[in-house]
PDB file of C-alpha atoms in Angstrom:
ATOM      1  CA  MET W   1      21.500  24.341   8.053  1.00 57.00           C
ATOM      2  CA  THR W   2      20.950  27.874   8.235  1.00 58.00           C
ATOM      3  CA  THR W   3      18.907  30.431   9.956  1.00 60.00           C
ATOM      4  CA  ALA W   4      15.769  30.488   7.812  1.00 64.00           C
ATOM      5  CA  SER W   5      15.378  26.563   7.972  1.00 65.00           C
ATOM      6  CA  ILE W   6      15.484  26.638  11.391  1.00 61.00           C
ATOM      7  CA  ALA W   7      12.760  28.896  11.826  1.00 62.00           C
ATOM      8  CA  GLN W   8      10.504  26.944   9.166  1.00 65.00           C
ATOM      9  CA  GLY W   9      10.192  24.559  12.295  1.00 67.00           C
ATOM     10  CA  GLU W  10       8.390  23.311  15.359  1.00 75.00           C
ATOM     11  CA  PRO W  11       8.764  26.214  17.128  1.00 79.00           C
ATOM     12  CA  ALA W  12      10.869  24.486  20.007  1.00 81.00           C
ATOM     13  CA  VAL W  13      12.527  22.117  17.534  1.00 84.00           C
ATOM     14  CA  ALA W  14      13.600  25.507  16.269  1.00 85.00           C
ATOM     15  CA  ALA W  15      14.374  26.940  19.692  1.00 87.00           C
ATOM     16  CA  LEU W  16      16.454  23.971  20.553  1.00 86.00           C
ATOM     17  CA  LEU W  17      18.592  24.304  17.288  1.00 87.00           C
ATOM     18  CA  HIS W  18      18.442  27.628  17.181  1.00 87.00           C
ATOM     19  CA  ILE W  19      20.241  27.435  20.887  1.00 91.00           C
ATOM     20  CA  MET W  20      22.262  24.348  19.093  1.00 89.00           C
ATOM     21  CA  LEU W  21      23.663  26.521  16.329  1.00 89.00           C
ATOM     22  CA  HIS W  22      24.220  29.823  18.747  1.00 91.00           C
ATOM     23  CA  ASP W  23      24.046  29.413  22.748  1.00 92.00           C
ATOM     24  CA  GLU W  24      20.680  31.408  22.914  1.00 90.00           C
ATOM     25  CA  TRP W  25      17.166  31.818  21.148  1.00 89.00           C
ATOM     26  CA  GLU W  26      15.781  35.456  22.224  1.00 92.00           C
ATOM     27  CA  GLY W  27      18.748  35.695  24.288  1.00 94.00           C
ATOM     28  CA  LYS W  28      17.842  33.196  26.328  1.00 93.00           C
ATOM     29  CA  GLY W  29      19.323  29.808  26.732  1.00 90.00           C
ATOM     30  CA  LEU W  30      18.072  26.676  27.472  1.00 86.00           C
ATOM     31  CA  GLU W  31      17.233  26.506  31.416  1.00 88.00           C
ATOM     32  CA  HIS W  32      15.867  29.467  30.661  1.00 92.00           C
ATOM     33  CA  PRO W  33      11.482  29.329  31.655  1.00 90.00           C
ATOM     34  CA  ASP W  34      10.001  30.209  28.180  1.00 89.00           C
ATOM     35  CA  VAL W  35      12.303  28.278  26.081  1.00 87.00           C
ATOM     36  CA  ARG W  36      10.798  24.856  28.256  1.00 86.00           C
ATOM     37  CA  LYS W  37       7.770  26.303  28.354  1.00 84.00           C
ATOM     38  CA  LEU W  38       8.091  26.017  24.231  1.00 81.00           C
ATOM     39  CA  SER W  39       8.475  22.520  24.950  1.00 74.00           C
ATOM     40  CA  HIS W  40       5.104  21.788  26.657  1.00 68.00           C
ATOM     41  CA  ALA W  41       3.729  17.983  25.554  1.00 55.00           C
ATOM     42  CA  ARG W  42       0.116  19.737  24.453  1.00 60.00           C
ATOM     43  CA  LYS W  43       1.661  22.729  23.077  1.00 60.00           C
ATOM     44  CA  PRO W  44       2.230  21.589  19.965  1.00 62.00           C
ATOM     45  CA  ALA W  45      -1.271  20.463  19.351  1.00 65.00           C
ATOM     46  CA  ALA W  46      -2.532  23.572  20.083  1.00 68.00           C
ATOM     47  CA  SER W  47      -0.401  25.679  18.480  1.00 70.00           C
ATOM     48  CA  GLY W  48      -1.307  28.049  15.358  1.00 78.00           C
ATOM     49  CA  TRP W  49       2.036  25.943  13.413  1.00 76.00           C
ATOM     50  CA  TYR W  50       1.022  22.338  14.213  1.00 78.00           C
ATOM     51  CA  ALA W  51      -2.794  23.170  12.369  1.00 81.00           C
ATOM     52  CA  ALA W  52      -1.278  24.174   9.528  1.00 84.00           C
ATOM     53  CA  ARG W  53       1.555  21.068   9.211  1.00 81.00           C
ATOM     54  CA  LEU W  54      -1.889  19.013   9.385  1.00 85.00           C
ATOM     55  CA  ALA W  55      -3.531  21.178   6.918  1.00 89.00           C
ATOM     56  CA  ALA W  56      -0.876  21.127   4.884  1.00 91.00           C
ATOM     57  CA  LYS W  57      -0.272  17.180   4.925  1.00 91.00           C
ATOM     58  CA  GLN W  58      -4.308  16.892   4.732  1.00 94.00           C
ATOM     59  CA  LYS W  59      -3.786  18.258   1.826  1.00 94.00           C
ATOM     60  CA  VAL W  60      -1.360  16.723   0.251  1.00 94.00           C
ATOM     61  CA  ASP W  61      -3.044  12.984   1.313  1.00 94.00           C
ATOM     62  CA  ARG W  62      -6.128  13.933  -0.353  1.00 94.00           C
ATOM     63  CA  ALA W  63      -4.821  14.792  -4.002  1.00 94.00           C
ATOM     64  CA  LEU W  64      -2.868  10.974  -3.347  1.00 93.00           C
ATOM     65  CA  TRP W  65      -5.860   9.123  -2.634  1.00 92.00           C
ATOM     66  CA  LYS W  66      -7.597  11.060  -5.162  1.00 92.00           C
ATOM     67  CA  ARG W  67      -4.674   9.931  -7.471  1.00 91.00           C
ATOM     68  CA  HIS W  68      -5.096   6.345  -5.847  1.00 89.00           C
ATOM     69  CA  VAL W  69      -8.654   6.320  -7.010  1.00 90.00           C
ATOM     70  CA  GLU W  70      -8.692   7.712 -10.457  1.00 87.00           C
ATOM     71  CA  CYS W  71      -6.282   5.013 -11.664  1.00 76.00           C
TER      72      CYS W  71
END
């Protein structure tokens, strides 16, 4: 796994993977409050990353179902 592929993931997971690989994320360890805040249960739903992911998934699903209807 590369640092570039880690950076493309959901922010909390990306930070965790970075810590697993490098023992730190932005100079912070696993117990740092900034790192702990990333995994708050409501954080992903409110993030731009998650909204973009849902929009991309919706686009793929629409294309798939249009192909099903056309068959």
